[in-house]
Coordinates of C-alpha atoms in Angstrom, one line a residue:
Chain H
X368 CA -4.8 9.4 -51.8
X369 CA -8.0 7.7 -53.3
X370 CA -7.7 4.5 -51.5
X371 CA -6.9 7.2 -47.9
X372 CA -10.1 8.8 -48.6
X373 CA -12.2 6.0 -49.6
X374 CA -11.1 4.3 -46.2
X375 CA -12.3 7.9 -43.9
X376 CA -15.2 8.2 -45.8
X377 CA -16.2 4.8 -45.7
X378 CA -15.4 4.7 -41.8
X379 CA -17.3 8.3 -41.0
X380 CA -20.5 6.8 -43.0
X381 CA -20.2 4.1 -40.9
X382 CA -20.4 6.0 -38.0
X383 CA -23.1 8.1 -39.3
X384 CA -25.0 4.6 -40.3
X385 CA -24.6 3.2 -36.6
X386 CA -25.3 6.6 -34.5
X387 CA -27.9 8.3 -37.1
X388 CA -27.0 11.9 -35.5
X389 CA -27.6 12.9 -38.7
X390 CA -30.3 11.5 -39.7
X391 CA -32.1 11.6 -36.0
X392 CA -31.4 15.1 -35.4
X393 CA -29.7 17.5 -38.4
X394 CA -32.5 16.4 -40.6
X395 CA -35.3 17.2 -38.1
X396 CA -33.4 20.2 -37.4
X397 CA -33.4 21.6 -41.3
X398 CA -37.4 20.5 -41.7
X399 CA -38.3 22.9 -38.2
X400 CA -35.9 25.6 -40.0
X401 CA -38.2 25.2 -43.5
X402 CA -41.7 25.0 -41.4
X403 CA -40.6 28.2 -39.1
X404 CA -40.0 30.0 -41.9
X405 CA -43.2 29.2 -43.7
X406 CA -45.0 30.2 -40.7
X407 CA -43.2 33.4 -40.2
X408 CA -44.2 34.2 -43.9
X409 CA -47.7 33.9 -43.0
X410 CA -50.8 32.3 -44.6
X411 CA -50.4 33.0 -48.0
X412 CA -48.8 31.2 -50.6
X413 CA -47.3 33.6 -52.7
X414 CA -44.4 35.0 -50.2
X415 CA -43.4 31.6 -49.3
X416 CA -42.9 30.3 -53.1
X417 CA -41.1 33.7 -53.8
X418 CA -38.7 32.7 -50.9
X419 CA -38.6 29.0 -51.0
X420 CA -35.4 29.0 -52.8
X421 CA -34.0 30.9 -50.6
X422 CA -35.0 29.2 -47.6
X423 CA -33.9 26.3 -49.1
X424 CA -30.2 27.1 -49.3
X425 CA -30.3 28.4 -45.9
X426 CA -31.6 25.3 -44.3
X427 CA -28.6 23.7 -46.2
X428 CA -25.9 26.4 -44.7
X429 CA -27.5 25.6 -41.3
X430 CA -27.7 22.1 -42.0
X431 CA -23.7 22.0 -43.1
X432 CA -22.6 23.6 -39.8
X433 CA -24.1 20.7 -38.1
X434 CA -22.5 18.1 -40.5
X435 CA -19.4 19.7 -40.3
X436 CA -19.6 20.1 -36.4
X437 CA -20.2 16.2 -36.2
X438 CA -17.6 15.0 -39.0
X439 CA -14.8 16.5 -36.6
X440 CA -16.4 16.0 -33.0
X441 CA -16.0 12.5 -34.3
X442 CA -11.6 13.4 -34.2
X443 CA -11.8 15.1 -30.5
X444 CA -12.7 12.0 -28.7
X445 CA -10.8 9.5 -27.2
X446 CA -7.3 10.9 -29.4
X447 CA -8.7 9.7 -32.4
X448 CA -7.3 13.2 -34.1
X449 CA -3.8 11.9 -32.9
X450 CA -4.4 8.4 -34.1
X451 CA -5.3 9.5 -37.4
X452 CA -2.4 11.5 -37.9
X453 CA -0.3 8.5 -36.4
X454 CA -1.5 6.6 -38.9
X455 CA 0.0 8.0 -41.9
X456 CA -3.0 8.8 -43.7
X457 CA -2.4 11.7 -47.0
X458 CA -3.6 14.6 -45.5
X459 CA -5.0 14.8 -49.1
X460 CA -7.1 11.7 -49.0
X461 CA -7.9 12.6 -45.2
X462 CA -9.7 16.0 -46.8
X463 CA -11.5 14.2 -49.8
X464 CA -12.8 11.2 -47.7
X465 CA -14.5 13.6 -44.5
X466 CA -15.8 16.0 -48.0
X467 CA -17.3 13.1 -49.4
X468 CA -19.1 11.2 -46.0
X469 CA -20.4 15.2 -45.5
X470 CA -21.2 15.1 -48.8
X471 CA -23.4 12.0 -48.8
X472 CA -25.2 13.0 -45.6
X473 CA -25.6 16.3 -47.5
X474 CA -27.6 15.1 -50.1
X475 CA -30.0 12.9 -48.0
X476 CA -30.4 16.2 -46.3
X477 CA -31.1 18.4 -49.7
X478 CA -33.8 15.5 -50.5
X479 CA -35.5 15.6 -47.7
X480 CA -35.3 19.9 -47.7
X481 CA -36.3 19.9 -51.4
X482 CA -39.3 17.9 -50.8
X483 CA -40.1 20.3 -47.5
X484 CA -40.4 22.9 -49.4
X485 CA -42.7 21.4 -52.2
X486 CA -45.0 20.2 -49.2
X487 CA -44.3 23.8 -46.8
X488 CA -44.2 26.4 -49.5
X489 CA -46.3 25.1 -52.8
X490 CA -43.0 25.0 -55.3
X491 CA -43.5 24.0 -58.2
X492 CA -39.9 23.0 -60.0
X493 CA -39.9 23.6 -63.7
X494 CA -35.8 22.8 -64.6
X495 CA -34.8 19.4 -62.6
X496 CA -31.8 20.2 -64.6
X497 CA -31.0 23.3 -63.0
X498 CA -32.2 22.2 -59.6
X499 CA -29.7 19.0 -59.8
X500 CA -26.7 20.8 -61.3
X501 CA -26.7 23.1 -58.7
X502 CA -27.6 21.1 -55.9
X503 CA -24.4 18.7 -56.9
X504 CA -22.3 21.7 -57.2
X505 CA -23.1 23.2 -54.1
X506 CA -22.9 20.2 -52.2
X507 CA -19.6 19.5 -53.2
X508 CA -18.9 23.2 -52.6
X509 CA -20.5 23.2 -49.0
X510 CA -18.6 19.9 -48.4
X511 CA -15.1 21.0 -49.3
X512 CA -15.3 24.1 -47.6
X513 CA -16.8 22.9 -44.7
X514 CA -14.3 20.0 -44.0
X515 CA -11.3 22.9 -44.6
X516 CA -12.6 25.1 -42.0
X517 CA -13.8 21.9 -39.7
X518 CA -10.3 21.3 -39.6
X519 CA -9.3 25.0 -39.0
X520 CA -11.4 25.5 -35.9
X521 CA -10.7 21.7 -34.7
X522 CA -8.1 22.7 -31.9
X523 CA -9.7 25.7 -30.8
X524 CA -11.5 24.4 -27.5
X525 CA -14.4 27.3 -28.5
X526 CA -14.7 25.2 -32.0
X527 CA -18.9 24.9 -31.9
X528 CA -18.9 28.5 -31.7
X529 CA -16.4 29.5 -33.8
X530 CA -17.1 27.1 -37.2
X531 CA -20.2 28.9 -37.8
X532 CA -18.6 32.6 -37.5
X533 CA -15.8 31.4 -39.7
X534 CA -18.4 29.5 -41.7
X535 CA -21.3 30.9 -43.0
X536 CA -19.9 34.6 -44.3
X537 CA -17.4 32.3 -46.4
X538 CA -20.5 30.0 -48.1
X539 CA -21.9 33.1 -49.2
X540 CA -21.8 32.8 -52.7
X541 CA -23.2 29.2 -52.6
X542 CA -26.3 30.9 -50.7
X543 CA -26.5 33.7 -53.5
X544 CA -25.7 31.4 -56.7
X545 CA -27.8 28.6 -55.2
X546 CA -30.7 30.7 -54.7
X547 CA -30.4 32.4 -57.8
X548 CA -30.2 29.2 -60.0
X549 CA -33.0 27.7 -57.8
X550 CA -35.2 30.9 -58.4
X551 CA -34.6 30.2 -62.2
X552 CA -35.5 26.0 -61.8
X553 CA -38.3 27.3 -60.0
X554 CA -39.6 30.3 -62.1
X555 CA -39.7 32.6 -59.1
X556 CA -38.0 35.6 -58.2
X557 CA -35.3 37.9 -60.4
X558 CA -33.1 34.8 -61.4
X559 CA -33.4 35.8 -64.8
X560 CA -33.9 33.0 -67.9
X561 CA -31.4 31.0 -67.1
X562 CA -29.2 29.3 -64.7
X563 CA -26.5 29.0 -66.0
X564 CA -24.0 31.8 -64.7
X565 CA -24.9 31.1 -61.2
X566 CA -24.2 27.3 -61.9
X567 CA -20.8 28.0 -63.3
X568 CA -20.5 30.2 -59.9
X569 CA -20.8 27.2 -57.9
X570 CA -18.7 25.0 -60.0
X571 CA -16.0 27.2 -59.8
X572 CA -16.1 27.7 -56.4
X573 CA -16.5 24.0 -55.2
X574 CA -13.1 23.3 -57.9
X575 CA -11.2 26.2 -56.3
X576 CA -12.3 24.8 -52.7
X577 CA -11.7 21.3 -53.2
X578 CA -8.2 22.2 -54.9
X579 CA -7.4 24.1 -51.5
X580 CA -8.4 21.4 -49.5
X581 CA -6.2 18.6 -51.3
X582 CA -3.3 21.4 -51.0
X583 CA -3.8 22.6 -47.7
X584 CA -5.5 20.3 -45.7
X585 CA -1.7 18.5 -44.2
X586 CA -0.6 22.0 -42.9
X587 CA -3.8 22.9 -41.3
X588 CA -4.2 19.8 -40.1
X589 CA -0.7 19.9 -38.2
X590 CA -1.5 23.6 -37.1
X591 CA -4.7 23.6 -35.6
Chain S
X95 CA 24.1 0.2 -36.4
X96 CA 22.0 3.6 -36.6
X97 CA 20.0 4.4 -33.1
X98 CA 16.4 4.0 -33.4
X99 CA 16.1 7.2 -31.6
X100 CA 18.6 10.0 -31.4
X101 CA 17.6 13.0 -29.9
X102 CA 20.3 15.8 -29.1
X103 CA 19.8 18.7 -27.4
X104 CA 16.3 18.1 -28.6
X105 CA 14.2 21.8 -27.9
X106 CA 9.6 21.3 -28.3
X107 CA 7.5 23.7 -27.3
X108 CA 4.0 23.7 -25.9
X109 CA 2.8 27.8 -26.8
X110 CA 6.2 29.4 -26.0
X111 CA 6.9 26.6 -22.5
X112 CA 9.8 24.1 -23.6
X113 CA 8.3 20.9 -22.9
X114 CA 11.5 19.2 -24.2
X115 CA 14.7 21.5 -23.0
X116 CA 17.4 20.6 -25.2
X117 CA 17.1 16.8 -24.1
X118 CA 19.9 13.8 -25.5
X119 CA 18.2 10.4 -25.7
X120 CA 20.0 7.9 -28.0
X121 CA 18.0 4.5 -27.8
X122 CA 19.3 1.4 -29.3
X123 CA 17.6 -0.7 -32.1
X124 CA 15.8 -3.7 -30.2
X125 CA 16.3 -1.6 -26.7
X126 CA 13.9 -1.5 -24.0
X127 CA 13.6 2.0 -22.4
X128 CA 11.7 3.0 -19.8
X129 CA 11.1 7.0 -19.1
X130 CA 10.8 7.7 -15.6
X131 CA 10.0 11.3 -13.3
X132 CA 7.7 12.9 -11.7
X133 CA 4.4 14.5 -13.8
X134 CA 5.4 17.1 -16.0
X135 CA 8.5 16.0 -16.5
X136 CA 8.4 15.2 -20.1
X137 CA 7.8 12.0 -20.5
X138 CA 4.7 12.2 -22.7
X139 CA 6.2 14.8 -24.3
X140 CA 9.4 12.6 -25.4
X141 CA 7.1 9.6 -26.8
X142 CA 5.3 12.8 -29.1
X143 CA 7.6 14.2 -30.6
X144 CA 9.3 10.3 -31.1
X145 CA 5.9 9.8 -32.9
X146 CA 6.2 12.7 -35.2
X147 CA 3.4 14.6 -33.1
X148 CA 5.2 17.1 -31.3
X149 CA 7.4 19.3 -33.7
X150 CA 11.3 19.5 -32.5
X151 CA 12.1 23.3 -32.6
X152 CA 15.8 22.9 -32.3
X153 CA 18.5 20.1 -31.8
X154 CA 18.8 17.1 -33.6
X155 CA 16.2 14.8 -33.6
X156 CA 16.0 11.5 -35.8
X157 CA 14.1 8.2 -35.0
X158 CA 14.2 5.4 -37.4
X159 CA 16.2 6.7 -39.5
X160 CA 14.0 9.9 -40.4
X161 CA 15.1 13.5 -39.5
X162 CA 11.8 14.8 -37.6
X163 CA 12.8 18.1 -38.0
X164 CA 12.6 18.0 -41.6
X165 CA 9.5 15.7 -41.9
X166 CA 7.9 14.5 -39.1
X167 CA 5.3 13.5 -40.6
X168 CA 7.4 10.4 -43.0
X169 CA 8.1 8.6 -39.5
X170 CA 4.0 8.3 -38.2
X171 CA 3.9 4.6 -40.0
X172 CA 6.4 2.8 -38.6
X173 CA 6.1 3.9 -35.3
X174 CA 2.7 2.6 -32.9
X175 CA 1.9 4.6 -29.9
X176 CA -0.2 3.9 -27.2
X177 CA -1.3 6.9 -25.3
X178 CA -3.3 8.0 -22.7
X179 CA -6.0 7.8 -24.9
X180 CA -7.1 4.9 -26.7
X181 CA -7.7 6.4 -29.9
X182 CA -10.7 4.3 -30.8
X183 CA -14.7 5.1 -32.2
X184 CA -17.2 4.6 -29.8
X185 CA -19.7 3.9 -32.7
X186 CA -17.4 1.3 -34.3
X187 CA -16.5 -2.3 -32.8
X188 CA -13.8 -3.7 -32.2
X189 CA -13.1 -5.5 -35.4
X190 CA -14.1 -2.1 -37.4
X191 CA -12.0 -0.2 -34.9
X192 CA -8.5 -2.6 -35.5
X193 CA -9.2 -2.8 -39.0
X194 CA -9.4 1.0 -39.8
X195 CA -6.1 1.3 -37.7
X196 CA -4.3 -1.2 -39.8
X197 CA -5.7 -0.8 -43.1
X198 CA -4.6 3.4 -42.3
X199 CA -1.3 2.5 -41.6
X200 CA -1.0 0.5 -44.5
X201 CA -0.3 -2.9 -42.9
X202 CA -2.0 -6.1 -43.6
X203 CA -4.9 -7.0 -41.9
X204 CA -3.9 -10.6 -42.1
X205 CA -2.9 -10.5 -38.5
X206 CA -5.5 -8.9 -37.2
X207 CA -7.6 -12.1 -35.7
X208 CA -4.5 -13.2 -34.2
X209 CA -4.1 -10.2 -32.8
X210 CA -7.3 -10.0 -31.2
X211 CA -7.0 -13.2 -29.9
X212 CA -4.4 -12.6 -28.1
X213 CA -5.2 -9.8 -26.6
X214 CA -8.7 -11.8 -25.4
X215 CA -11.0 -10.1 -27.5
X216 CA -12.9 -13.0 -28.7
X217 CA -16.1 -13.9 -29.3
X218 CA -18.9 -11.3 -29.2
X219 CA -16.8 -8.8 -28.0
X220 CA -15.5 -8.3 -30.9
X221 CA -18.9 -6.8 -32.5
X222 CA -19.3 -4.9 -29.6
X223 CA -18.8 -0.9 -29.7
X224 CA -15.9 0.2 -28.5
X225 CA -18.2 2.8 -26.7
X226 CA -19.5 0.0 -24.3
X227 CA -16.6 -1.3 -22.9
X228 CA -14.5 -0.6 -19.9
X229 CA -11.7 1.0 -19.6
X230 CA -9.6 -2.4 -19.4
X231 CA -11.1 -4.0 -22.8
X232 CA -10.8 -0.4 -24.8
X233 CA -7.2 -0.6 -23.7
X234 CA -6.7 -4.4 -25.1
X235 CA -8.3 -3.3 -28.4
X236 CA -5.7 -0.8 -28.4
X237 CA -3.1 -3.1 -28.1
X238 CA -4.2 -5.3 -30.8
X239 CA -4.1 -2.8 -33.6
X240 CA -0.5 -2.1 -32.2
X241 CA 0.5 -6.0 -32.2
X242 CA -1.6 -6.4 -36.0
X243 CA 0.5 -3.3 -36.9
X244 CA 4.3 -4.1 -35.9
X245 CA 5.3 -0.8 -35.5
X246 CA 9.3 -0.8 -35.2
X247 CA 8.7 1.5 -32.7
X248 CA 6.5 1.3 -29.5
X249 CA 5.8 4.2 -27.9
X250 CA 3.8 3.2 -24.3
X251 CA 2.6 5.9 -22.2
X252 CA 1.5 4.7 -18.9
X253 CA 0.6 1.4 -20.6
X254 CA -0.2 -0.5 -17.4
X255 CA -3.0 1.6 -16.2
X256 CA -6.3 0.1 -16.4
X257 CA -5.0 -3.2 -17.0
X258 CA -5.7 -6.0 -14.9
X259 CA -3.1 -8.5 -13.4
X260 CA -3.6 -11.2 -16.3
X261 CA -3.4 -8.1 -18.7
X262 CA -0.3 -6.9 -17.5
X263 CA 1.5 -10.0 -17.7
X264 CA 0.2 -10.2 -21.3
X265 CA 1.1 -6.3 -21.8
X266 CA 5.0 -7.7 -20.9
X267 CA 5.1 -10.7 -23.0
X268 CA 3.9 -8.5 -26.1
X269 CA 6.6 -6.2 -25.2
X270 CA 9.2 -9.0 -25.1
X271 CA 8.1 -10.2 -28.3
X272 CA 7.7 -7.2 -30.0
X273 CA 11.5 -7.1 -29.6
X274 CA 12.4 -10.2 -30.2
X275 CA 10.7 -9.3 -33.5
X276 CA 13.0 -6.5 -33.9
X277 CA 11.4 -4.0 -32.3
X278 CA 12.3 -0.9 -30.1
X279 CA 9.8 -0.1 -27.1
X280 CA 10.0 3.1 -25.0
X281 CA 7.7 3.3 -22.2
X282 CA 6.6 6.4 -19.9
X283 CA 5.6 4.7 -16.4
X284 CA 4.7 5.8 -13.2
X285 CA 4.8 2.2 -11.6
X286 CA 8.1 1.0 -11.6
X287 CA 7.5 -2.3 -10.3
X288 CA 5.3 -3.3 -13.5
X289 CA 8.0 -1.5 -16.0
X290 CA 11.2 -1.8 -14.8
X291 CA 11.5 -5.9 -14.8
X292 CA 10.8 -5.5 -19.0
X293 CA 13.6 -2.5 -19.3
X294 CA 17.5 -2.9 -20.4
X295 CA 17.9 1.0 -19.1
X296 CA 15.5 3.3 -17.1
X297 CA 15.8 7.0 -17.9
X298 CA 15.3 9.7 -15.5
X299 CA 13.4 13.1 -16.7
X300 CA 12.9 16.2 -15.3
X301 CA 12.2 19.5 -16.6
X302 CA 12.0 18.3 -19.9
X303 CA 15.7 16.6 -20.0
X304 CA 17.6 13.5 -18.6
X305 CA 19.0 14.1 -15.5
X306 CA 19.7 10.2 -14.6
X307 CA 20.2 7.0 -16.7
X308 CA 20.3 3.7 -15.2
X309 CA 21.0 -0.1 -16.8
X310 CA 19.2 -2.7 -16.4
X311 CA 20.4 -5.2 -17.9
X312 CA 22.7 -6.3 -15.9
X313 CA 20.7 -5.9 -12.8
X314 CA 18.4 -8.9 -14.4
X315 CA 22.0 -10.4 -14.1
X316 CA 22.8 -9.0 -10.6
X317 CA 24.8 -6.2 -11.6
X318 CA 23.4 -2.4 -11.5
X319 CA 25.3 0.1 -13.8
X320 CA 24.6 4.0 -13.0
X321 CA 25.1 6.5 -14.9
X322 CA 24.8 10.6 -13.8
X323 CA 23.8 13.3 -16.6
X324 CA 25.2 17.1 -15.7

């Protein structure tokens, strides 16, 4: 299973590396999201810092449809879905490898947000603790869930349209207990003193999705 | 000695349409099949559910000594399919593209330059992305993860098209040693002239069963042998 994943993940990062659709168009993508938002908010400073967390975790969510959207376009060319089934991959270590390449291109993406909305909205972060922690969790949260219901909507011919809707109500909680903790890191907003329930939120979550994904990945994957 | 593929009264569906209607194939360890008929006749749809791809809803089905219906999914390594589609990443090369394929399967990669040389993909081609070459040379790098494979079972759908002249006779000298290696090849083709001269029996489809079987074998020797299916 380890040495299956290692080998997807390592091949979809290549892909990433050589076509940079990632990098060259979700990244630009999530920094217009953060500067919209900051000018829909207006001149002053003190809306946009009360929302920055916020807005950070919803520029991820957007951000994650797109990864998610690529990791499996990457499958509906040429039969290369077929050819990886053909090739006797586990399921298992199929699921774990396409998490981890999102994964990866997630947190290039959460750097380059996080310092957005320093420069956009003024943030000051006071916990890097809390900020990391939950940034780790929730990417490996948004990465397992997102590679499960990539793979769901990946024989539906309406699949761009239908990953979001299936998507986003399901991340949810990463957007509430991400925002939360962040509000805490950041010292803005109700997130009350400390982080720490909303962290174990995302923790929890990102174990009960990855578990899923290792277990259900081969059916789905036969199904859809 | 156990058929490398025994299908009997096979059943797959495509939605609720029976692609495969209660088809009997039985194909001989080190046999060279070819699968004839007109389109839609379930040619494709044979080589699928051979691969593990296409589940078998009723009937027996068991290829290489693995019972499809039960797990499909245990047979997808030792069987190499060429399909219409050349299953390859635009954004990788060639070498990257072979080298995922075996290393996925779970075969060495010590033949892969061999491979690859023998298909003709020498040179700077082989850094090249898949995603720039023609329809001809993605087919080749096809090939070449099949032949750095060794599958015990070929599965060729349509596997002359897009091949030139020089690639075809290679494309039948791969065959013929693929066999000689102990291999099984079934082939879906729609030119007859290219496919039958590499076949020991041709198989007739229609409406998702076998409505005529011929041999070949003999007809290499000057003989033709016939056979009728009800």
């Amino acid at each position: 299973m380890w040495r299956d994943a290692l080998l997807v993940a390592g091949k979809d990062l290549r892909i990433e590396l050589r076509s940079r659709v990632v990098l060259n168009q979700v990244a630009p993508f999530a920094i217009v999201v953060l500067a919209l938002f900051a000018f829909a908010l207006g001149p002053d400073r003190a809306p946009m810092v009360q929302a920055a967390a916020g807005l950070f975790w919803v520029a991820v969510l957007f951000a994650v449809v797109l990864a998610v959207q690529r990791s499996f376009a990457l499958e509906a060319n040429d039969g290369t879905r077929d050819g990886l089934r053909l090739s006797g991959l586990d399921p298992a270590g199929i699921f774990l490898g396409k998490a981890a390449a999102i994964a990866v291109q997630l947190v290039v993406l959460e750097v380059l947000l996080a310092a957005g909305v320093v420069l956009f909205y003024g943030a000051h972060v006071r916990s890097y603790g809390a900020v990391l922690v939950a940034c780790a969790a929730g990417t490996a949260g948004l990465a397992a869930v997102g590679t499960l219901y990539g793979a769901l909507a990946a024989g539906v011919r309406v699949r761009e349209t239908l990953l979001p809707f299936l998507l986003l109500p399901v991340v949810a909680p990463v957007l509430l207990a991400g925002t939360r903790a962040w509000q805490v890191a950041l010292g803005t907003g109700p997130g009350g003193d400390t982080a720490d329930p909303w962290l174990r939120l995302m923790l929890v979550f990102a174990a009960v999705y990855l578990a899923l994904g290792v277990i259900i990945f081969g059916p789905l994957q036969e199904a859809s | 000695m156990a058929s490398a593929v025994f299908l009997r009264a096979a059943v797959a569906l495509t939605g609720r349409f029976p692609v495969l209607a209660g088809i009997d194939l039985t194909v001989a360890p080190g046999e060279i099949v070819v699968l004839e008929g007109p389109n839609g006749a379930g040619k494709t749809s044979v080589l699928r559910a051979c691969a593990g791809l296409l589940p078998v809803t009723s009937g027996e089905a068991v290829v290489l000594g693995h019972d499809l219906r039960r797990n499909a999914a245990a047979v997808r390594r030792q069987v190499g399919m060429l399909g219409h589609a050349a299953a390859l990443y635009d954004e990788l090369n060639v070498v990257e593209n072979v080298r995922f394929a075996v290393r996925a399967a779970g075969a060495g990669v010590d033949g892969i330059d061999a491979a690859l040389d023998r298909l003709g993909l020498v040179g700077r081609l082989r850094r090249t992305t898949v995603g720039r070459l023609s329809a001809g040379q993605r087919r080749r790098v096809a090939l070449a993860v099949l032949v750095a494979r060794r599958p015990g079972l070929w599965l060729l759908d349509e596997p002359h098209a897009a091949l030139d002249a020089a690639a075809r006779t290679l494309l039948g000298d791969l065959v013929k040693e693929a066999v000689a290696g102990g291999a099984t090849v079934v082939l879906a083709s729609h030119e007859p002239e290219a496919s039958l001269p590499l076949a020991d029996r041709a198989v007739a489809l229609a409406g998702g069963r076998v409505v005529h079987e011929r041999s070949l074998t003999r007809r290499r020797a000057g003989a033709i042998g016939d056979i009728h299916v009800a």
